[in-house]
XYZ file of C-alpha atoms in Angstrom:
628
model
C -11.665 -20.562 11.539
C -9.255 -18.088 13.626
C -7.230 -15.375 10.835
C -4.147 -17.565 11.668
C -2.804 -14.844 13.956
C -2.934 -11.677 11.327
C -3.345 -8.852 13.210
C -4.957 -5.500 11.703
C -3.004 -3.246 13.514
C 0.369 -4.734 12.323
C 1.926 -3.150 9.043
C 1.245 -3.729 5.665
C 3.396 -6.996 5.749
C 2.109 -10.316 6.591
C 4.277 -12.971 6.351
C 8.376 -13.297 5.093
C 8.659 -16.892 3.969
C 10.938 -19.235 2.334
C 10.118 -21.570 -0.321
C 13.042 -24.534 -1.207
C 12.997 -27.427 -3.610
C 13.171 -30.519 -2.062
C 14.687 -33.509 -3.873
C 11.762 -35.813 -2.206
C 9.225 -33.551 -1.371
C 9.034 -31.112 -3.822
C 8.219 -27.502 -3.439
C 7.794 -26.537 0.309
C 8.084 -23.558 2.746
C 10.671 -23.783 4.880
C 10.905 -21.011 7.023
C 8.314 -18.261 7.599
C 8.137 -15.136 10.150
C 5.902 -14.711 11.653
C 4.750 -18.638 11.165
C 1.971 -19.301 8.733
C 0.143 -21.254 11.141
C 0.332 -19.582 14.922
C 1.008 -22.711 17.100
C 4.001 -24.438 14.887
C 7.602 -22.852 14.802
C 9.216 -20.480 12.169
C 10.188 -23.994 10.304
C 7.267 -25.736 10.015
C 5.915 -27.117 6.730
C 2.354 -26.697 7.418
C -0.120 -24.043 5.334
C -3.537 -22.626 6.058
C -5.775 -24.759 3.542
C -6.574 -21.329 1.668
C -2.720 -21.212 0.852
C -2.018 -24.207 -0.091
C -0.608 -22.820 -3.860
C 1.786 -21.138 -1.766
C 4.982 -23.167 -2.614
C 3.991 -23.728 -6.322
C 3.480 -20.191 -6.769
C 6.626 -18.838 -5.438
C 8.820 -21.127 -6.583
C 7.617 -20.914 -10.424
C 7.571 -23.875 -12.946
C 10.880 -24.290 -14.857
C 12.128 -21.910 -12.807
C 15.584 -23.983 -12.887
C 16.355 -22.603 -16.604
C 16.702 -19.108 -14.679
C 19.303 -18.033 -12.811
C 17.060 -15.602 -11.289
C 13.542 -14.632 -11.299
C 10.281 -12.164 -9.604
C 6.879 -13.576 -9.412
C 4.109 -11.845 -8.318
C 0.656 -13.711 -7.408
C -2.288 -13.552 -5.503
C -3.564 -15.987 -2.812
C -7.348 -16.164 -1.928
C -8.341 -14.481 2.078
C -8.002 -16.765 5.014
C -11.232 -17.346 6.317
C -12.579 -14.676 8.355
C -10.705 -12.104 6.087
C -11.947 -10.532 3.153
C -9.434 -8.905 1.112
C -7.043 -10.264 -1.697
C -3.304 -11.259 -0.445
C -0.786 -9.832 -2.689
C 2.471 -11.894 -3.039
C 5.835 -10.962 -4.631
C 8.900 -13.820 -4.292
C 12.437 -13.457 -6.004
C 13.899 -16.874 -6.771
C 17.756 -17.606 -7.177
C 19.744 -21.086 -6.998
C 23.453 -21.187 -6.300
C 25.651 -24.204 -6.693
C 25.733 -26.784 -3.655
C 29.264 -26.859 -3.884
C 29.210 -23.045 -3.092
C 27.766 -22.823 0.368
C 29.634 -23.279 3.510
C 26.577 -24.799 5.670
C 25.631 -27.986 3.105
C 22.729 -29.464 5.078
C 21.626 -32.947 4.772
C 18.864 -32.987 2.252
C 21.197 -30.993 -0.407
C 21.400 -34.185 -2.761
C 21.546 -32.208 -5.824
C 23.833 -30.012 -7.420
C 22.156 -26.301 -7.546
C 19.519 -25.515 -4.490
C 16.916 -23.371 -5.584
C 15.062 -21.105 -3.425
C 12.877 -18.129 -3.235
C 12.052 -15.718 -0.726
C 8.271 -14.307 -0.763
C 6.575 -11.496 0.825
C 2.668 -11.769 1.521
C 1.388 -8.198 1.899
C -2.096 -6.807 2.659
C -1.193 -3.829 -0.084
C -0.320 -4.135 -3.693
C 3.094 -2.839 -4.211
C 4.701 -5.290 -6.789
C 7.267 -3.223 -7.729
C 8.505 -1.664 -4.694
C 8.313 -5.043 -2.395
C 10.003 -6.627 -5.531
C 12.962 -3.729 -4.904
C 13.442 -4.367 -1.509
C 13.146 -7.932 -1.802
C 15.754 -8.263 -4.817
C 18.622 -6.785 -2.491
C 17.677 -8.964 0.825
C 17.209 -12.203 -1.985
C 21.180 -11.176 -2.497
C 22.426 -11.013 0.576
C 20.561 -13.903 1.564
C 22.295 -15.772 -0.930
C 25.959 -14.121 -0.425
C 25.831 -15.759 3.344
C 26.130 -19.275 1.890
C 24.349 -20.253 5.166
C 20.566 -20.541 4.540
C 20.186 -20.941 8.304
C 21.118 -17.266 9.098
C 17.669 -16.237 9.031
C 17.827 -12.707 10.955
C 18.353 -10.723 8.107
C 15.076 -12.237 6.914
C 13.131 -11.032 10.506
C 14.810 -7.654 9.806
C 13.558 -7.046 6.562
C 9.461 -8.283 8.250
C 10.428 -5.457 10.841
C 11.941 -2.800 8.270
C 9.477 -3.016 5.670
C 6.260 -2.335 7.970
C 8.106 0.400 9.310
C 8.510 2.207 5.608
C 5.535 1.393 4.020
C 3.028 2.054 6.465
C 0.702 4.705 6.408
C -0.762 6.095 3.277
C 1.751 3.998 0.682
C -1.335 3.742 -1.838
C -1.801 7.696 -2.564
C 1.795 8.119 -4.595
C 3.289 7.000 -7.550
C 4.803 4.263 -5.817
C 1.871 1.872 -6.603
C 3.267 1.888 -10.389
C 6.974 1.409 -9.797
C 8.527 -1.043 -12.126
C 5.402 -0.761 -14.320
C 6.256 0.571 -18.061
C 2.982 1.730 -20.477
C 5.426 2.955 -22.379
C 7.272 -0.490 -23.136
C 3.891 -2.207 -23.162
C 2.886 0.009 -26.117
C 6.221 -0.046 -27.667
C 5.671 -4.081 -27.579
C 2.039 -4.650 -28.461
C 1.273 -0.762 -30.083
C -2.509 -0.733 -31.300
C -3.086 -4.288 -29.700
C -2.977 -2.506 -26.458
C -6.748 -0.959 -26.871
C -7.821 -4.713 -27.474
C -6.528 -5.834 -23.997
C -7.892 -3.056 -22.173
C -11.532 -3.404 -23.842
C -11.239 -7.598 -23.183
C -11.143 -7.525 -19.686
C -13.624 -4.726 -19.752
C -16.202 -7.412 -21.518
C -14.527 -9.647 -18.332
C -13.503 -12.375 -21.033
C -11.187 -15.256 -19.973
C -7.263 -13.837 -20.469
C -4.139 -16.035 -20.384
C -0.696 -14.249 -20.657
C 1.696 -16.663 -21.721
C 5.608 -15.596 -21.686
C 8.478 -17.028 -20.087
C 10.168 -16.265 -17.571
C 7.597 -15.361 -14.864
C 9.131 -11.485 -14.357
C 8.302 -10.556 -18.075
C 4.777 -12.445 -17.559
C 3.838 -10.625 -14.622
C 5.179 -7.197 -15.894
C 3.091 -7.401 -19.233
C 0.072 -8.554 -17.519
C 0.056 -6.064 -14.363
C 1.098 -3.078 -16.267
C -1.903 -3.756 -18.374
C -4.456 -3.562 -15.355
C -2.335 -0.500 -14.330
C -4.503 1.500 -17.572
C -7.627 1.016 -15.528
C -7.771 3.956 -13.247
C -7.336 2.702 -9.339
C -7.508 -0.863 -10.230
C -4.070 -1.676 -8.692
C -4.774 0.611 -5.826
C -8.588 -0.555 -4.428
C -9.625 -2.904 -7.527
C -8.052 -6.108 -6.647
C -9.409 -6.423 -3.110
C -11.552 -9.121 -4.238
C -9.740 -10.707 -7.388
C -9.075 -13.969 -5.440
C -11.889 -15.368 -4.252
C -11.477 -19.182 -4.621
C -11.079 -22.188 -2.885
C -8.190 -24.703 -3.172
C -9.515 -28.137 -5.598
C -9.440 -29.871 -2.593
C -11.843 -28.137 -0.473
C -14.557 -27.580 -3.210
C -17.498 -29.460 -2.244
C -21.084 -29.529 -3.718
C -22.399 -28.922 -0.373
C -24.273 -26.122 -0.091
C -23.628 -25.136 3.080
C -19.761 -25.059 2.208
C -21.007 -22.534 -0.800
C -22.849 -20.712 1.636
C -19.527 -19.765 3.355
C -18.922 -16.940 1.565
C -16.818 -13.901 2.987
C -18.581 -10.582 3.478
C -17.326 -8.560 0.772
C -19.164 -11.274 -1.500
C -21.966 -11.900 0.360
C -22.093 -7.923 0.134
C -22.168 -8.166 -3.381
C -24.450 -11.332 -4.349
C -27.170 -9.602 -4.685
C -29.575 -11.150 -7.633
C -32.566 -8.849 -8.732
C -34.188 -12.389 -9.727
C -34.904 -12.457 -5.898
C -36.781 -9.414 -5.962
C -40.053 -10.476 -5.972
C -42.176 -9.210 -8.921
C -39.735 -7.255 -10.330
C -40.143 -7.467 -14.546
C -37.546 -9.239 -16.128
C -36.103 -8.883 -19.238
C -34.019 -11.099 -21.753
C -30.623 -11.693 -21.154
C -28.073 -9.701 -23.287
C -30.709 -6.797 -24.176
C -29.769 -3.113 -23.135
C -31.800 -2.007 -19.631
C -33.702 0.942 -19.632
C -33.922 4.017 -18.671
C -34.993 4.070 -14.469
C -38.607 4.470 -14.341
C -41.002 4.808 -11.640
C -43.439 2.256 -11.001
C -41.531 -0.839 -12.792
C -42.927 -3.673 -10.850
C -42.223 -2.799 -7.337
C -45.242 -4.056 -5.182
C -45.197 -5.012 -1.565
C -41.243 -5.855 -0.577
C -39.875 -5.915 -4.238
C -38.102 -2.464 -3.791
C -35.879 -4.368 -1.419
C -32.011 -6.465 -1.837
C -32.258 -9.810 -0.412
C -29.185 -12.636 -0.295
C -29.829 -15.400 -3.153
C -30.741 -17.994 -1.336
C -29.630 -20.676 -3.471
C -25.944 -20.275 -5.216
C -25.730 -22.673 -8.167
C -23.549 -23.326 -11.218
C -26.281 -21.886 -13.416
C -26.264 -18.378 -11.423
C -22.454 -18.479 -10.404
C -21.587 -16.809 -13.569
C -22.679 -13.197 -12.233
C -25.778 -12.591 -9.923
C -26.124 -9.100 -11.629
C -25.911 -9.936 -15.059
C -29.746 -9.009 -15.004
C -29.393 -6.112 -12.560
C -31.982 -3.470 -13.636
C -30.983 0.307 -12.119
C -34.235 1.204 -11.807
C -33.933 -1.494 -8.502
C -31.894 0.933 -7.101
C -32.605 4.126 -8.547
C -36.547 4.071 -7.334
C -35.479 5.465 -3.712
C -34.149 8.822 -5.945
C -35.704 11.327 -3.637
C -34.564 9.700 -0.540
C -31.311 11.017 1.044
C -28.634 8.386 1.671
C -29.285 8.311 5.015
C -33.073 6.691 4.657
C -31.580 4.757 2.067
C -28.814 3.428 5.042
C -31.635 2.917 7.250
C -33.353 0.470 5.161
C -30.547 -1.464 3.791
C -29.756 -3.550 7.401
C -33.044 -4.923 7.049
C -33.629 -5.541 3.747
C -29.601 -7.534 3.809
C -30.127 -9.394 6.974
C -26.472 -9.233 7.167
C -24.482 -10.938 9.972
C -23.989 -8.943 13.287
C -20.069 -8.772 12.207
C -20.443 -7.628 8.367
C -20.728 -3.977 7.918
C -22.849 -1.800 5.408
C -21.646 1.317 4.220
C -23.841 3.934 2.217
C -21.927 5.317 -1.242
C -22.505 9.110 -0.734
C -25.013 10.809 -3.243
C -22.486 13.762 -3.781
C -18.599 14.209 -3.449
C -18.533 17.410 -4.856
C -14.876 18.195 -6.000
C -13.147 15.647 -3.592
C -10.354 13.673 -4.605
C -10.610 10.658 -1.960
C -11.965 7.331 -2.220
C -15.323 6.075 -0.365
C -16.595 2.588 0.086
C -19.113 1.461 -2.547
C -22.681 0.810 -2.077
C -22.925 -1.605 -4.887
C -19.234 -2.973 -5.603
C -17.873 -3.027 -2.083
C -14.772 -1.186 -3.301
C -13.168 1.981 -2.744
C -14.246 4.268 -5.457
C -13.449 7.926 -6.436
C -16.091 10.595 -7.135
C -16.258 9.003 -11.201
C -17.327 5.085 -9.837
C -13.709 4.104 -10.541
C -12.330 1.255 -10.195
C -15.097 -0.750 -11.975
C -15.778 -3.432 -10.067
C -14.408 -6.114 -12.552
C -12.647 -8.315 -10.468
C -15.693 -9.537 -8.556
C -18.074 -12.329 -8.396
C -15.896 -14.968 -9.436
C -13.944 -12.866 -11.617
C -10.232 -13.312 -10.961
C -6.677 -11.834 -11.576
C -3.943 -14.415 -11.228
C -0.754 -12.687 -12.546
C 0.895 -16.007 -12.036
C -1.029 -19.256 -12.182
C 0.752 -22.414 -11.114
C -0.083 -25.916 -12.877
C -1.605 -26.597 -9.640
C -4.279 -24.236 -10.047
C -5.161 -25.300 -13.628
C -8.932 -26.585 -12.517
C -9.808 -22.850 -11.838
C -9.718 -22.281 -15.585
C -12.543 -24.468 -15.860
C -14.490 -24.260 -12.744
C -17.801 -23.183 -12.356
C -17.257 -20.820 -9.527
C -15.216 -19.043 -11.563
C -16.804 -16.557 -14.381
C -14.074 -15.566 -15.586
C -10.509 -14.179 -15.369
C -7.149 -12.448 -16.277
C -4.097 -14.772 -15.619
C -0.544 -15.493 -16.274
C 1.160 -19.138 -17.189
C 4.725 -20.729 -18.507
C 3.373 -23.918 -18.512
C 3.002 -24.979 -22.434
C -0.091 -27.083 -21.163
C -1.863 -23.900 -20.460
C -1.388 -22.979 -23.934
C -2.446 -25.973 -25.736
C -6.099 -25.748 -24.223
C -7.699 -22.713 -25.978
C -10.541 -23.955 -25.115
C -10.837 -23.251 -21.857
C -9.627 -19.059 -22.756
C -11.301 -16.442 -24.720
C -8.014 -14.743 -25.629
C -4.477 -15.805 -25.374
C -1.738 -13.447 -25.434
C 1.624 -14.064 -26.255
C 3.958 -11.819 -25.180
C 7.169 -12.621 -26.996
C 5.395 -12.308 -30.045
C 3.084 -9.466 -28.894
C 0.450 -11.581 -30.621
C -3.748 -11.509 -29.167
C -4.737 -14.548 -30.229
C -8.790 -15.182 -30.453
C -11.350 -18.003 -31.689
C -14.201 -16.741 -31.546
C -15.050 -14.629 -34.995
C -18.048 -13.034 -33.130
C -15.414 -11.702 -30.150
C -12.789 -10.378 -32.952
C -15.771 -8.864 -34.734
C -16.791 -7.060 -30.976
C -13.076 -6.375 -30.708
C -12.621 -4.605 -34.081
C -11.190 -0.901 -33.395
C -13.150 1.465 -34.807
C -11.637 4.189 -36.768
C -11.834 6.353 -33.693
C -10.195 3.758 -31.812
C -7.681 3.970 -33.998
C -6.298 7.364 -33.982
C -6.712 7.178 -30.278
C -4.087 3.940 -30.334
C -2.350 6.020 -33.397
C -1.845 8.945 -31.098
C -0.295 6.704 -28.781
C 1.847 5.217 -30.349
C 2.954 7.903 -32.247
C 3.997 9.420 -28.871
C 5.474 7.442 -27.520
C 7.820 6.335 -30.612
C 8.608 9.982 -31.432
C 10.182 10.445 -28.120
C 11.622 7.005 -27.734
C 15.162 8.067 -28.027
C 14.765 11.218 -25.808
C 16.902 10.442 -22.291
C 14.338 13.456 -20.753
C 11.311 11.400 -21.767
C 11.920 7.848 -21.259
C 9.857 7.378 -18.983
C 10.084 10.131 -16.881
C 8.657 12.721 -18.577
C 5.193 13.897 -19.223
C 3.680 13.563 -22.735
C 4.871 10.269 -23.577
C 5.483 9.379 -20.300
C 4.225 6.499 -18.253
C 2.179 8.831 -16.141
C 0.985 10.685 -19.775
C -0.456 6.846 -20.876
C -2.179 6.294 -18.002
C -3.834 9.500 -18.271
C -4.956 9.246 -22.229
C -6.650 5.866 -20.866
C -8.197 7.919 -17.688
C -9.796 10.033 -20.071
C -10.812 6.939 -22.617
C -12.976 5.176 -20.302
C -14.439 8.468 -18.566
C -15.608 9.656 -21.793
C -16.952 5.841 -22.185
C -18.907 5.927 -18.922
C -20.439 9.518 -19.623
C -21.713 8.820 -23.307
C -23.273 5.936 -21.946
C -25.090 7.671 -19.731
C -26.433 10.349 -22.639
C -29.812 9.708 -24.064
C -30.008 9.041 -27.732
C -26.328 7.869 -27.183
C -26.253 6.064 -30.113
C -24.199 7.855 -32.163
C -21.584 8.841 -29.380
C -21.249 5.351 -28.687
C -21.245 4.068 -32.042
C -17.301 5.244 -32.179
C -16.474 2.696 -29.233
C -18.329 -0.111 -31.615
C -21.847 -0.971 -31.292
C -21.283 -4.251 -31.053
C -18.938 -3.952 -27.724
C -21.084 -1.406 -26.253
C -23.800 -4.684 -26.913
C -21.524 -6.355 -25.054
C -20.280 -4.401 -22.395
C -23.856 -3.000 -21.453
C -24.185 -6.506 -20.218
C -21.269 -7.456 -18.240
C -21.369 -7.218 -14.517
C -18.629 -4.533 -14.046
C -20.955 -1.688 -16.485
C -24.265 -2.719 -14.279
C -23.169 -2.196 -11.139
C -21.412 1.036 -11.673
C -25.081 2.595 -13.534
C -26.703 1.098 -10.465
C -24.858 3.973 -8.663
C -25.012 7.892 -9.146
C -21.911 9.596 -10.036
C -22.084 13.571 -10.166
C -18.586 13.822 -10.980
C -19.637 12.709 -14.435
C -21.414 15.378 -15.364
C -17.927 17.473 -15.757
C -17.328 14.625 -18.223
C -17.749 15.587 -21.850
C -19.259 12.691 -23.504
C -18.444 10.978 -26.645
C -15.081 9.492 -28.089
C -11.979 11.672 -27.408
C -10.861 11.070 -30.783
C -14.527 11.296 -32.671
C -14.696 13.412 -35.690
C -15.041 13.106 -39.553
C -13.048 10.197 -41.990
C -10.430 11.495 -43.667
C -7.369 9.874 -46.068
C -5.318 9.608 -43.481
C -7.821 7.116 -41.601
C -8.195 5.623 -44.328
C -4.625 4.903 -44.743
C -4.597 3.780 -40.743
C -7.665 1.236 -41.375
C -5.320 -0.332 -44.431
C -2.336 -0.931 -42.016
C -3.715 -1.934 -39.125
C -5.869 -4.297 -41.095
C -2.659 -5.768 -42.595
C -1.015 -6.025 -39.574
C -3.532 -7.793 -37.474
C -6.335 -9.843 -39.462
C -5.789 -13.152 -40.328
C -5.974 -12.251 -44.031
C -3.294 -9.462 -44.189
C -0.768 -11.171 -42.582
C -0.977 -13.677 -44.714
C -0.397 -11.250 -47.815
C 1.893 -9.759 -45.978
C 3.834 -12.898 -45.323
C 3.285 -13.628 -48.400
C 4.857 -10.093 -49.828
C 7.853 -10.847 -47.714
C 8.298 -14.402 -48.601
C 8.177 -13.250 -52.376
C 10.494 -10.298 -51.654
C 12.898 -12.839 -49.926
C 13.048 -14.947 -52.692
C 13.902 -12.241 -55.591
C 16.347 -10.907 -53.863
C 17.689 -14.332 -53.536
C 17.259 -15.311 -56.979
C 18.317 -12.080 -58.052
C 21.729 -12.500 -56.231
C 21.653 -15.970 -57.509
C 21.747 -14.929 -60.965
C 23.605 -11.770 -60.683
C 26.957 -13.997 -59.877
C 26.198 -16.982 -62.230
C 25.774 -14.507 -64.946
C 27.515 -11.565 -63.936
C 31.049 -13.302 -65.224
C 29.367 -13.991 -68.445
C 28.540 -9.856 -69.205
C 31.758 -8.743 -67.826
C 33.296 -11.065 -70.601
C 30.702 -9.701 -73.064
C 30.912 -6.589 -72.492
C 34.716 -6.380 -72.457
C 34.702 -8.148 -76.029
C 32.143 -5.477 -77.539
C 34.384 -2.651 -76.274
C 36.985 -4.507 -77.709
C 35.091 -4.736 -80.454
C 34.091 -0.907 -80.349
C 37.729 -0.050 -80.481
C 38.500 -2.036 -83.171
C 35.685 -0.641 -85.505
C 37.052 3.104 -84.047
C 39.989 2.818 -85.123
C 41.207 2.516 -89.348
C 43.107 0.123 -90.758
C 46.446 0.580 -91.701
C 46.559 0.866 -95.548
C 49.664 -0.259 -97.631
C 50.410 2.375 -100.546
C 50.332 -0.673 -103.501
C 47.498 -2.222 -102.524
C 45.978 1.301 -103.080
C 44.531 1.955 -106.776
C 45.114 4.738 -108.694
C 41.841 6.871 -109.835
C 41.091 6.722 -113.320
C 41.635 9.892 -115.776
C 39.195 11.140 -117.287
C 40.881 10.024 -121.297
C 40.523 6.542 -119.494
C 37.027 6.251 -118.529
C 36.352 8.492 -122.316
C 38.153 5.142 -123.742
């Protein structure tokens, strides 16, 4: 199928469009520029069949309790594309009785709308800026058929953001660590190290712009993930179109085809159990004839959709050692078979002291001198900052392995079945069922002065105008960093021998855990120099001490299941003496005011001496009288 008219050498900006309620039809675009589908007009309803979310997504559910709202979501490539579409819409309704142009179809009193952009780069926040002001005036015309300023802002914005948008700080704009840890303080280390296991993730807040904040600025931790991470973090296809077919599964784009690589196709290649830890590379590990070589899995199924390199041994790719990465480019076009229009790039064995980005061999992302991104967001694994009821199959399809996405919908809530972890944002609450994932999630003590340290931090200068948020220690950009060095310092002790102690202050069992997931094998299946500058083990490693002991006590009261129910317990209890005691205090506070006034009364009395009338008095006896 033809790319629907998207030109490469256009700006970042695909498409403006307009989403409207309509009283009969529901959610539906009404205007786009340039048109969603090349050979209809700027007001056609029609959507490519990979966009068919589209409407649902940018005009949110119960979005009509909001005045005003900012979604951002992701829609899956058109066919013939490969890379994630990033979408931000602002949504406003005005009063029908308000606009000066009432069409025909206006049966209602409010008409809500929303105005998206579709982008090819991920800049929520500054999109979401531009688009909040052009939203406004859109609205101030009162005429929703004055659609220029909407073609001015296509033309405007790929005129700004072209070029190299992804290098600054603008990729973070709007995004706040430092609110997130305010909000969800040591909770924050469990979010990063559950999509680093790739567990199923549902944010649940409403409205959508808190949703989407929380859940973004979380992936914004992971060093480049917002930058080159989510290229691939949309791979699915609409309910509609999913067939059993397999030549419909075989359609795959070539970033995944790129990646499906399965070493259970590698012909007598030793296997080993699922879930175990792989060894060390070694040389002759079952390698006859054409084993050494990558080859497509011919056969996608349910039972191998969940991650093709689950069972990815390094030694696969780490045999060919010697060989510079040019042999190693020379074989790979044969051993791939790749299509004539899918290219192959060769991760370079050294980028001594460069800062840039290079494609990967393995991941098929853009990754700095360290491996970074880790290629978590692939093979099924997806990143929906805003999912629309719509899309609730993907939560249980078998395509899908897994994923980190945002809902209002209550219904999305009420199956926790169907999620590993559901966080509620309001409440700042991680909610989990499975004992045996809180037991891999536990914070070690390490872990815990490293989430002490930042919340301490950030807390301490909370009230300082030079360091909200501007500023370094403390600072958004200071967060980011601390996490920067967390998961380099993860990487390099795993790549230590006898690394069991080093890695015993992330937790043994989520290094278990994480040694298995696809995102840790395919970034050991790589070499890294960079990471020998890294010093391994935990940054905040070291001997126990009172203080930890103290920091075990409260976070344990604060977060297991147990101490908050003593300490909501404690509270109720303090709650009701106080209550009792004021109960008391003015039923019998009356009563010893009166007492005490009589027994100083009473005090007085006794004080002071009687008066004493002078014949009452007796006379003392002489001394002849008592003789007598």
């Amino acid at each position: 199928m033809e790319s629907h008219g998207r030109d490469e050498g256009k700006g970042p900006v695909l498409h403006i469009v307009v989403v409207g309620f309509h009283h009969k039809k529901g959610c539906q675009v009404e205007f786009s520029y340039p048109p969603l589908m090349p050979d209809e007009g700027h007001d056609s309803n029609l959507l490519p069949e990979e966009w068919k979310y589209l409407p649902f997504l940018a005009l949110p559910d119960g979005a009509h309790n909001y005045q005003e709202d900012t979604v951002y979501f992701h829609l899956p490539p058109l066919s013939g594309d490969v890379k994630c579409v990033y979408g931000v819409s602002c949504y406003r309704q005005i009063e029908a009785k308000a606009l000066k142009v009432r069409q025909a179809d206006v049966t209602r009193e409010t008409v809500q709308k929303s105005v998206c952009v579709l982008s090819r780069v991920p800049l929520y926040g500054l999109l979401q800026a531009k688009l909040q002001l052009i939203t406004h005036a859109y609205f101030e015309e009162k005429d929703f058929s004055q659609i220029s300023i909407l073609k001015e802002l296509y033309e405007h914005m790929n005129s700004s953001l072209g070029g190299s948008a992804l290098d600054g700080s603008q990729v973070y704009l709007g995004l706040s660590p430092r609110d997130l840890i305010l909000h969800f303080r040591h909770k924050v280390l469990i979010l990063f190290k559950l999509i680093l296991l790739e567990k199923k993730v549902l944010f649940y807040v409403s409205p959508v712009n808190r949703l989407v904040g929380a859940l973004v600025t979380v992936l914004s931790l992971f060093p480049g993930m917002i930058e080159h991470g989510l290229v691939d973090s949309s791979h699915y296809r609409p309910k509609s179109s999913v067939s059993e077919d397999v030549s419909l599964q075989e359609s795959v784009s070539g970033a995944e085809e790129f990646v499906s690589v399965s070493v259970t196709d590698l012909a007598n290649v030793s296997s080993e159990p699922e879930g175990e830890e792989t060894a060390s590379p070694s040389s002759g590990n079952g390698t006859e004839g054409d084993g050494n070589r990558l080859k497509a899995p011919s056969r996608p199924s349910p039972e191998s959709s969940e991650s093709d390199w689950e069972t990815l041994d390094p030694s696969v790719l780490e045999e060919g050692g010697p060989k510079d990465a040019a042999e190693t480019g020379a074989e790979l076009p044969e051993a791939f078979e790749p299509k004539p229009e899918t290219p192959i790039t060769v991760q370079p064995q050294a980028v001594s002291g460069q800062g840039g980005v290079t494609q990967g061999l393995v991941s098929g992302l853009e990754e700095d001198q360290y491996g970074l991104p880790l290629a978590i967001f692939t093979k099924g694994y997806l990143c929906l900052p805003y999912m629309a009821l719509q899309q609730h199959h993907l939560l249980s399809d078998v395509t899908v392995r897994g994923f980190v996405a945002g809902a209002t919908n209550i219904l999305f809530r009420q199956q926790r079945h169907l999620s590993d972890a559901i966080i509620e944002v309001e409440e700042g609450r991680v909610q989990i069922q499975d004992p045996e994932l809180r037991k891999i999630l536990s914070l070690t003590t390490a872990d815990l002065r490293f989430a002490d340290y930042l919340v301490k931090h950030v807390t301490e200068n909370r009230d300082d105008v030079f360091l909200d948020g501007t500023g370094w220690e403390g600072g958004d950009e200071w967060i980011r960093a601390q996490f920067t060095l967390y998961l380099h310092s993860l990487l390099s002790s795993a790549l230590q021998e006898d690394n069991e102690r080093l890695l015993a202050d992330y937790g043994a069992p989520f290094i278990a855990a994480w040694k298995i997931t696809h995102n840790y094998r395919v970034w050991l299946s790589n070499k890294h120099p960079a990471m020998t500058a890294i010093t391994p083990g935990h940054p905040f490693q070291g001997q126990y001490s009172v203080a930890d002991v103290k920091l075990r006590l409260s976070h344990s009261v604060q977060n297991s299941e147990r101490g908050k129910k003593i300490g909501n317990a404690m509270m109720t209890t303090s709650r009701s003496m106080v209550q009792t005691g004021k109960i008391v205090g003015q039923s019998v506070g009356g009563a010893l005011t009166s007492a005490k006034s009589a027994m100083s009364s009473w005090f007085s009395t006794l004080a002071q001496p009687a008066p004493v009338a002078p014949s009452s008095c007796p006379e003392p006896a002489t001394a002849a009288e008592v003789k007598q």
